GROMACS .gro file of N, CA, C and O in nm:
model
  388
    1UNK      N    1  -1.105  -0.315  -0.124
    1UNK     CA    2  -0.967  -0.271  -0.134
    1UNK      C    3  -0.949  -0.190  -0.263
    1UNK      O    4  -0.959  -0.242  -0.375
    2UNK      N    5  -0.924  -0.063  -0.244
    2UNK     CA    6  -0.862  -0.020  -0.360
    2UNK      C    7  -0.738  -0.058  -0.439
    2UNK      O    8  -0.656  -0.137  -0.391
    3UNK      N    9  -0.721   0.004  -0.576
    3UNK     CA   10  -0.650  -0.009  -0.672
    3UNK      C   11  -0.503  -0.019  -0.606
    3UNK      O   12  -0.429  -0.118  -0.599
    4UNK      N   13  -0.475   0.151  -0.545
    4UNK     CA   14  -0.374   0.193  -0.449
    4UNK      C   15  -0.341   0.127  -0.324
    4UNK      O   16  -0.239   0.156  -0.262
    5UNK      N   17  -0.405   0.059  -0.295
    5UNK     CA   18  -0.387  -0.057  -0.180
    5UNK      C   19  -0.303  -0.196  -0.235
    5UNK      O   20  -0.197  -0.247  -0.198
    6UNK      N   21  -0.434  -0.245  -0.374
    6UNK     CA   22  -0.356  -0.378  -0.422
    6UNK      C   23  -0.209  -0.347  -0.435
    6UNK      O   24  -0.150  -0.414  -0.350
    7UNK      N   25  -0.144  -0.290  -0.490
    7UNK     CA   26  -0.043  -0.256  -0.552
    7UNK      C   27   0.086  -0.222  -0.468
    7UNK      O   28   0.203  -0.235  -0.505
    8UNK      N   29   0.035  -0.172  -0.330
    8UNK     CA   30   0.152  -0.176  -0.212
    8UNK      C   31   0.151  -0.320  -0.167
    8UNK      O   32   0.196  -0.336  -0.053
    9UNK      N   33   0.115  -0.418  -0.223
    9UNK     CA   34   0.151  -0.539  -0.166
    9UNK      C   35   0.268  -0.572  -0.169
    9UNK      O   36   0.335  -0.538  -0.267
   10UNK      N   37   0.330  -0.653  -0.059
   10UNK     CA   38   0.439  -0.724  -0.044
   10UNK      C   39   0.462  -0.812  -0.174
   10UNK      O   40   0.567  -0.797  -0.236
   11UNK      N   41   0.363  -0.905  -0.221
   11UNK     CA   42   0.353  -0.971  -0.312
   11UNK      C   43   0.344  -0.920  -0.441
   11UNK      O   44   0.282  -0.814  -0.457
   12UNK      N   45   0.396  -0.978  -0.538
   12UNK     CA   46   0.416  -0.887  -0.659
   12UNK      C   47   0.238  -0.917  -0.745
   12UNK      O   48   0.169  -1.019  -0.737
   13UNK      N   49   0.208  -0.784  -0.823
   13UNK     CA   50   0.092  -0.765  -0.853
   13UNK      C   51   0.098  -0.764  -1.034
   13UNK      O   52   0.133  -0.675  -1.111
   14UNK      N   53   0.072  -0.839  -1.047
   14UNK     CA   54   0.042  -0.803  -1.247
   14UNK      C   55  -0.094  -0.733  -1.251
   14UNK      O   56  -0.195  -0.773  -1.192
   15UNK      N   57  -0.085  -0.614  -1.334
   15UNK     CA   58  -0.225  -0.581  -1.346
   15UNK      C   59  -0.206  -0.602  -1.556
   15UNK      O   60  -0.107  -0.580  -1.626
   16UNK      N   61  -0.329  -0.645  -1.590
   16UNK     CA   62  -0.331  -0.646  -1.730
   16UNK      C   63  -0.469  -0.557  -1.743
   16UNK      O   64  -0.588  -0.585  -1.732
   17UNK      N   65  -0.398  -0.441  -1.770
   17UNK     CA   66  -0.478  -0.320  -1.836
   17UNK      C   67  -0.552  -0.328  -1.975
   17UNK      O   68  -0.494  -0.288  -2.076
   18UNK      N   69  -0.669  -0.375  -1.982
   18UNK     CA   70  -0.754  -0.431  -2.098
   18UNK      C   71  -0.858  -0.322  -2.135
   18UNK      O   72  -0.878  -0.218  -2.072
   19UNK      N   73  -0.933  -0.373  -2.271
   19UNK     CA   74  -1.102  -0.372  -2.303
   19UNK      C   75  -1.150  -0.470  -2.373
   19UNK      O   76  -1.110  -0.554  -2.453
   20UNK      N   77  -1.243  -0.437  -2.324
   20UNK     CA   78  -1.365  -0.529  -2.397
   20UNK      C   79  -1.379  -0.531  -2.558
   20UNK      O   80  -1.454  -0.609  -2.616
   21UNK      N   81  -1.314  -0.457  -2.608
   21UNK     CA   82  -1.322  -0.443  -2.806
   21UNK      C   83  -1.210  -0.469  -2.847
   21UNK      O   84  -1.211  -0.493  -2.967
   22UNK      N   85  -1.053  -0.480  -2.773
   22UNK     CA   86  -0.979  -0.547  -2.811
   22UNK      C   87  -0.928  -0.657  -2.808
   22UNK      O   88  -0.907  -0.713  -2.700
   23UNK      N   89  -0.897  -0.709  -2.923
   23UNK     CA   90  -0.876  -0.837  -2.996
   23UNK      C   91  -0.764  -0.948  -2.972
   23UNK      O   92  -0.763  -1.067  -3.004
   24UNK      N   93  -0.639  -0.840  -2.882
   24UNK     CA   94  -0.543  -0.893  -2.825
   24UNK      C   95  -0.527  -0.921  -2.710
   24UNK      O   96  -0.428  -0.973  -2.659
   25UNK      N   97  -0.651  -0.879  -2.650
   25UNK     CA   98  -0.683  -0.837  -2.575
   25UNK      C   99  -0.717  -1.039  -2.531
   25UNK      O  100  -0.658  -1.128  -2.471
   26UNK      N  101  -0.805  -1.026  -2.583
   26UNK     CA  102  -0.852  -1.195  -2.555
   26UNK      C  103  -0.768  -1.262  -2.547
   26UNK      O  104  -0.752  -1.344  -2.456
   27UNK      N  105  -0.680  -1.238  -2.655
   27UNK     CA  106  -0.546  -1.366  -2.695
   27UNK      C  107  -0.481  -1.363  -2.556
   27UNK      O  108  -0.424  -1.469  -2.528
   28UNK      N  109  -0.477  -1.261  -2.456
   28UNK     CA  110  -0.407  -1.235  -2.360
   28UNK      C  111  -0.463  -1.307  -2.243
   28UNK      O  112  -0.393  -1.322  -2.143
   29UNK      N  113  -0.599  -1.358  -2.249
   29UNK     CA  114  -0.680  -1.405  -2.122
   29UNK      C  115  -0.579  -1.517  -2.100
   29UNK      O  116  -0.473  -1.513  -2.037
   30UNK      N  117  -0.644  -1.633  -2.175
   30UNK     CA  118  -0.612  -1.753  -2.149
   30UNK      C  119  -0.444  -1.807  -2.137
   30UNK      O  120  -0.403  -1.919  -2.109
   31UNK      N  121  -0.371  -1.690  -2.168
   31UNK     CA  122  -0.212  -1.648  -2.165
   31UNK      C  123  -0.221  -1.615  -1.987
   31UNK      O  124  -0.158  -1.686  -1.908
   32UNK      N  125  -0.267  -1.553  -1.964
   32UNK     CA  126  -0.290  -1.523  -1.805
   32UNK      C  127  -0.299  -1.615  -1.729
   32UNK      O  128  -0.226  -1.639  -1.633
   33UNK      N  129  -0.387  -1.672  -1.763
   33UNK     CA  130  -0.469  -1.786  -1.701
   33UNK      C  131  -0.363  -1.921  -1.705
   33UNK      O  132  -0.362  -1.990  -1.603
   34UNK      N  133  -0.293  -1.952  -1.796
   34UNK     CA  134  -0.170  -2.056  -1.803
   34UNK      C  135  -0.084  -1.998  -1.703
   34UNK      O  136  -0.037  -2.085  -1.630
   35UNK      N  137  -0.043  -1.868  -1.673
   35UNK     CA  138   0.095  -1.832  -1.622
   35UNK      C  139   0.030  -1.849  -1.465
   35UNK      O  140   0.091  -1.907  -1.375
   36UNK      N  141  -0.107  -1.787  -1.449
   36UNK     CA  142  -0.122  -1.802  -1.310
   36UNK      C  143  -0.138  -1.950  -1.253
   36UNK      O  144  -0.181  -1.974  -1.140
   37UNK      N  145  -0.104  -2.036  -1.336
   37UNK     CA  146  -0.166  -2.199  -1.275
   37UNK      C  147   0.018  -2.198  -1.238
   37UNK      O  148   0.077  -2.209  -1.131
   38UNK      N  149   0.065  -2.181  -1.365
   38UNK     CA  150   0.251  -2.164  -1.329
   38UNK      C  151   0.272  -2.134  -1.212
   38UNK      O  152   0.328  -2.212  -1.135
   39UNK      N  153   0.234  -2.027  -1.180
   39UNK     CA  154   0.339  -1.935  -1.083
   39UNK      C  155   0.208  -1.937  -0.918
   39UNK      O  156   0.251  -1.895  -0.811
   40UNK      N  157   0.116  -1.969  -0.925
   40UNK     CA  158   0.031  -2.005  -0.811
   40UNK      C  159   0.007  -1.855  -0.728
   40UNK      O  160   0.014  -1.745  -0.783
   41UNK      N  161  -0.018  -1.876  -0.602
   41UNK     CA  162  -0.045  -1.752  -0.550
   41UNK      C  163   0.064  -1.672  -0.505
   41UNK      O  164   0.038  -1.599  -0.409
   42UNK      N  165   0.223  -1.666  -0.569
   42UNK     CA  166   0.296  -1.637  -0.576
   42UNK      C  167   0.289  -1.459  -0.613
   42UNK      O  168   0.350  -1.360  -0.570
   43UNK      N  169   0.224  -1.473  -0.674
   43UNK     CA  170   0.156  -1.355  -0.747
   43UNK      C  171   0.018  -1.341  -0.791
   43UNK      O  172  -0.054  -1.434  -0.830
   44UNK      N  173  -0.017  -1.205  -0.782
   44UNK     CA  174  -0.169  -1.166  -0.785
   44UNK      C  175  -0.190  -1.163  -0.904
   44UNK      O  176  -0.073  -1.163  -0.943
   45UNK      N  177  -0.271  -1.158  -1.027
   45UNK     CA  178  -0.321  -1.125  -1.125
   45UNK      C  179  -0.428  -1.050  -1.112
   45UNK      O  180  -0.511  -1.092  -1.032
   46UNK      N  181  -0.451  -0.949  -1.167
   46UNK     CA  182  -0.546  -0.849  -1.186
   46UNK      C  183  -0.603  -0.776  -1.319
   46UNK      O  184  -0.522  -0.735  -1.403
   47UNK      N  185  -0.755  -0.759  -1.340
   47UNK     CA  186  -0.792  -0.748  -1.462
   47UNK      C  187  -0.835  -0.635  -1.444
   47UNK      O  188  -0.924  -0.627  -1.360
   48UNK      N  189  -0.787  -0.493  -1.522
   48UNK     CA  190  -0.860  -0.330  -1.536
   48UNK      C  191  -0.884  -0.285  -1.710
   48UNK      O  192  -0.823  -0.263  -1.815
   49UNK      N  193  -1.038  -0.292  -1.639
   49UNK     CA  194  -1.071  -0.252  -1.765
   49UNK      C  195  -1.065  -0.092  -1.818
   49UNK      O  196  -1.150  -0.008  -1.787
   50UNK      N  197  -0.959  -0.068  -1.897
   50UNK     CA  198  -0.959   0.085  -1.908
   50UNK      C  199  -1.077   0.161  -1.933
   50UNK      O  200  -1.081   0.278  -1.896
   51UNK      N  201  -1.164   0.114  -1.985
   51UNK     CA  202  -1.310   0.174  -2.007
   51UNK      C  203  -1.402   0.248  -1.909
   51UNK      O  204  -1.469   0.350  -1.924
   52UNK      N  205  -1.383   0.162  -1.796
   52UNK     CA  206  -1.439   0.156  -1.669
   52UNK      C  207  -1.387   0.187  -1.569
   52UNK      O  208  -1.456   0.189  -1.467
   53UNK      N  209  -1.232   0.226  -1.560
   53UNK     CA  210  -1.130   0.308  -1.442
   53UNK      C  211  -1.046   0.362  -1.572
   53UNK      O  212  -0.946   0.312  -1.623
   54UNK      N  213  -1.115   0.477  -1.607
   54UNK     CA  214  -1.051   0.544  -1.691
   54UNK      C  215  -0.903   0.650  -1.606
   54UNK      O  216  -0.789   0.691  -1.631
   55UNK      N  217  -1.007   0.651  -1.498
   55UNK     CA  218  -0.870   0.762  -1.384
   55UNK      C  219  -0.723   0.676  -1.424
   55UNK      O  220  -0.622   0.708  -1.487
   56UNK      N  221  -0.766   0.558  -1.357
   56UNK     CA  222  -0.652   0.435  -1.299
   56UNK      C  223  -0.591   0.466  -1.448
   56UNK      O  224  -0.481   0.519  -1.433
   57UNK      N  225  -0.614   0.456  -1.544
   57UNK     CA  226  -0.572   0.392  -1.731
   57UNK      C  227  -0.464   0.533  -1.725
   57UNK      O  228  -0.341   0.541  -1.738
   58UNK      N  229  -0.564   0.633  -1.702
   58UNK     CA  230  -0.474   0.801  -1.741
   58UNK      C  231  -0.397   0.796  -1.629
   58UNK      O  232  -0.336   0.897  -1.661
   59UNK      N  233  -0.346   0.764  -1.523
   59UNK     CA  234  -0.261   0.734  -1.410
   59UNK      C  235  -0.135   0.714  -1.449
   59UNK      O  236  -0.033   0.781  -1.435
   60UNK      N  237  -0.160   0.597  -1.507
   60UNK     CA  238  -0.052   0.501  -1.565
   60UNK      C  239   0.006   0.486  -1.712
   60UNK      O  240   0.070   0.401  -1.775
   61UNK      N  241  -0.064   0.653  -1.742
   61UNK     CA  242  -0.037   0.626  -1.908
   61UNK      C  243  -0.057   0.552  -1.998
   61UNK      O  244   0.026   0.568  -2.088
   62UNK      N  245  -0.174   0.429  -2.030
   62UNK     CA  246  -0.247   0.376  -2.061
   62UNK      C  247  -0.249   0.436  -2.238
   62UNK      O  248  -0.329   0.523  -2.274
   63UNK      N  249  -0.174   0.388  -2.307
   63UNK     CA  250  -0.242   0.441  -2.416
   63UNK      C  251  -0.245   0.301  -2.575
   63UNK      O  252  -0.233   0.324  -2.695
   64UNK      N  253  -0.257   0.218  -2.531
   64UNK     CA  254  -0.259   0.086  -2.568
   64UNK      C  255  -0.278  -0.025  -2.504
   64UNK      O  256  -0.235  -0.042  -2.390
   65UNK      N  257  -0.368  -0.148  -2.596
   65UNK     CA  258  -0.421  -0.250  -2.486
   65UNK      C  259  -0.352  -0.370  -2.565
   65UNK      O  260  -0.281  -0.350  -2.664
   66UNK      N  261  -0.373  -0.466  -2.525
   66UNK     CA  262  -0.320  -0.454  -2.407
   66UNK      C  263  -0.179  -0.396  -2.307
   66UNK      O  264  -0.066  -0.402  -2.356
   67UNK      N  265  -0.194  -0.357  -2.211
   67UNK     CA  266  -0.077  -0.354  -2.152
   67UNK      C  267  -0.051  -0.391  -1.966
   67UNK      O  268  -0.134  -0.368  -1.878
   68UNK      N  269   0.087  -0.452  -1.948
   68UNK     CA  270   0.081  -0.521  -1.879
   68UNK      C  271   0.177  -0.467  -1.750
   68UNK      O  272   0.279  -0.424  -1.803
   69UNK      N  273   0.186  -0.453  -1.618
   69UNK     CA  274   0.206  -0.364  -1.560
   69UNK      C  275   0.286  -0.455  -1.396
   69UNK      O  276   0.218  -0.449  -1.293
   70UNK      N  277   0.381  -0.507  -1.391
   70UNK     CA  278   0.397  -0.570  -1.280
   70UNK      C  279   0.434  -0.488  -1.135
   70UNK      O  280   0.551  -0.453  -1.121
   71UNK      N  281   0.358  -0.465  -1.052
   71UNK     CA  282   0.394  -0.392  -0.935
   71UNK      C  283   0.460  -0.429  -0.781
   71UNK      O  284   0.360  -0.486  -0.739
   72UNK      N  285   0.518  -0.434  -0.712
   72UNK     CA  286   0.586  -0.521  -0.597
   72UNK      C  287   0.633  -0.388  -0.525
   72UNK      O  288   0.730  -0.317  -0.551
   73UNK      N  289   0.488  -0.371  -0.377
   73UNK     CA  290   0.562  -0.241  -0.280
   73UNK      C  291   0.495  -0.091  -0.311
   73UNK      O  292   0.513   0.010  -0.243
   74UNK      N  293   0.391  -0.104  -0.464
   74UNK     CA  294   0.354   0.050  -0.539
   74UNK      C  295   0.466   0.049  -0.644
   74UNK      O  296   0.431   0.144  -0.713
   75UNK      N  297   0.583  -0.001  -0.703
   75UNK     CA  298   0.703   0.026  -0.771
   75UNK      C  299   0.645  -0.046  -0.892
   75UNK      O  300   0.580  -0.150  -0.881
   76UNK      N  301   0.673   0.016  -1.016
   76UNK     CA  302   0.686  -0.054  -1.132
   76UNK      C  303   0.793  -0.149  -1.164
   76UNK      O  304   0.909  -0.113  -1.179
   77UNK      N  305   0.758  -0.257  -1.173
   77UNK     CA  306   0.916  -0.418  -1.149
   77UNK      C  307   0.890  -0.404  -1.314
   77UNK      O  308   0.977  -0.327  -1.355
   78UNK      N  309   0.843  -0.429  -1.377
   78UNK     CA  310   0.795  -0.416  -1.560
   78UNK      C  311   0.690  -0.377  -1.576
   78UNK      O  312   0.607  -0.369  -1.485
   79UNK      N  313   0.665  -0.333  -1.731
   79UNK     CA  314   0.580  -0.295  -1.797
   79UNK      C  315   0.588  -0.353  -1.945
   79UNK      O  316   0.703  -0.343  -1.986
   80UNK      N  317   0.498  -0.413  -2.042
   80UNK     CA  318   0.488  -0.408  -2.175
   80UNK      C  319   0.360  -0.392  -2.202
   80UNK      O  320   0.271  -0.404  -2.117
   81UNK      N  321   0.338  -0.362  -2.335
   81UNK     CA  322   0.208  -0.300  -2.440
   81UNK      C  323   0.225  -0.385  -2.543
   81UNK      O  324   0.314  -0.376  -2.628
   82UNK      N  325   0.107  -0.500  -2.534
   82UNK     CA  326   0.110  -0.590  -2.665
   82UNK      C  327   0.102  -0.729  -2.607
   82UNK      O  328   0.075  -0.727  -2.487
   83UNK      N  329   0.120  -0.864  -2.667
   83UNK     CA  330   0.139  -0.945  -2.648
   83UNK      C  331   0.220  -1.053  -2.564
   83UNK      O  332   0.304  -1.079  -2.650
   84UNK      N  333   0.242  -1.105  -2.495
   84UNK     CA  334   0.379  -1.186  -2.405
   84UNK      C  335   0.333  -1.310  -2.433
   84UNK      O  336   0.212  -1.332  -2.441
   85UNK      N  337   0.439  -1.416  -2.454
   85UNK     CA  338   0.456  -1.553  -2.449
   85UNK      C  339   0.425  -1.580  -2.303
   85UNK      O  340   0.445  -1.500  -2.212
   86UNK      N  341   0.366  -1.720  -2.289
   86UNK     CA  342   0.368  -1.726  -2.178
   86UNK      C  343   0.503  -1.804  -2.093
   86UNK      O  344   0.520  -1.816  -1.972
   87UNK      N  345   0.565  -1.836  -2.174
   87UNK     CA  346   0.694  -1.853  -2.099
   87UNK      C  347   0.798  -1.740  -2.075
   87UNK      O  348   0.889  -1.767  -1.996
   88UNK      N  349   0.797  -1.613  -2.133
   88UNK     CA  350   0.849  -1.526  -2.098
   88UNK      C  351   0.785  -1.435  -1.930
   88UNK      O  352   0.832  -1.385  -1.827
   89UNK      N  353   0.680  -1.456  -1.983
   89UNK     CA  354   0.578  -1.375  -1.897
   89UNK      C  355   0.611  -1.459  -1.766
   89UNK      O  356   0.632  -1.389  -1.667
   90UNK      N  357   0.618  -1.589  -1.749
   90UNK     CA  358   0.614  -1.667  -1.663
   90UNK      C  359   0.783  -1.623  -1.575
   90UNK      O  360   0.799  -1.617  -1.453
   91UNK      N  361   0.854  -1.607  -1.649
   91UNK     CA  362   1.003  -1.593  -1.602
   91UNK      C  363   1.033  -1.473  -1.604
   91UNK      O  364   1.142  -1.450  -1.552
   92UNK      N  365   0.964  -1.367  -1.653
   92UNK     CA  366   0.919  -1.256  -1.562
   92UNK      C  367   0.919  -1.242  -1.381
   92UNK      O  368   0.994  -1.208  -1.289
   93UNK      N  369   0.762  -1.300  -1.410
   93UNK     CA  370   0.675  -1.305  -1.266
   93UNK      C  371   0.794  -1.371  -1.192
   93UNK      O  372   0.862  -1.290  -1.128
   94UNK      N  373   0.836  -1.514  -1.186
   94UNK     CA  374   0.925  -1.587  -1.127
   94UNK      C  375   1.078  -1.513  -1.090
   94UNK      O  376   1.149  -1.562  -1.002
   95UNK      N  377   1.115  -1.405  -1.159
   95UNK     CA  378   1.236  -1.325  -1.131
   95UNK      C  379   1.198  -1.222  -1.072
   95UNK      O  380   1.289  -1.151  -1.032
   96UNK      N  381   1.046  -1.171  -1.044
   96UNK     CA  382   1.033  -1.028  -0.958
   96UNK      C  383   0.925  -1.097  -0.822
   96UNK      O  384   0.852  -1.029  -0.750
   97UNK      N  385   0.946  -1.275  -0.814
   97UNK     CA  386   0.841  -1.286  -0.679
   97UNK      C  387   0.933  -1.230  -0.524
   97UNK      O  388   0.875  -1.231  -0.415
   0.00000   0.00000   0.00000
């Protein structure tokens, strides 16, 4: 399944636009990883490494990592660049399922 496929889902899609050399980048995993036990298969989580789908990164204007990209239908529902709590992040996802 492509990128352009995940993203027309009915179901809302977080993509967290990463690399491998950033530092906030990490802090952001296990932040993920809490919200998706939260919110269950309610929502998709998805990991792009800008390094490696550089197209996808320049697509989406990509010009800081992390950044975080919620999609529902192909539509941008949010976007931030940087860090999220995971209780924000969580009541996010939970207001755009």
């Amino acid at each position: 399944m492509t990128f352009g496929e995940r993203i027309q889902s009915d179901q809302p899609v977080l993509v967290d636009f990463f690399a491998e050399w950033c530092g906030p980048c990490k802090t952001m995993a296990p932040i993920l990883q809490d919200v998706k036990r939260k919110v269950g298969d309610s929502v998709s989580i998805i990991k792009v490494d800008i390094d490696k789908n550089q197209q996808v990164a320049a697509q989406y204007q990509i010009t800081s990592v992390p950044t975080l990209i919620l999609f529902k239908k192909g539509s941008v529902k949010w976007r931030h660049s940087g860090l999220v709590a995971p209780g924000d992040l969580t009541r996010i996802l939970e207001q755009n399922r």
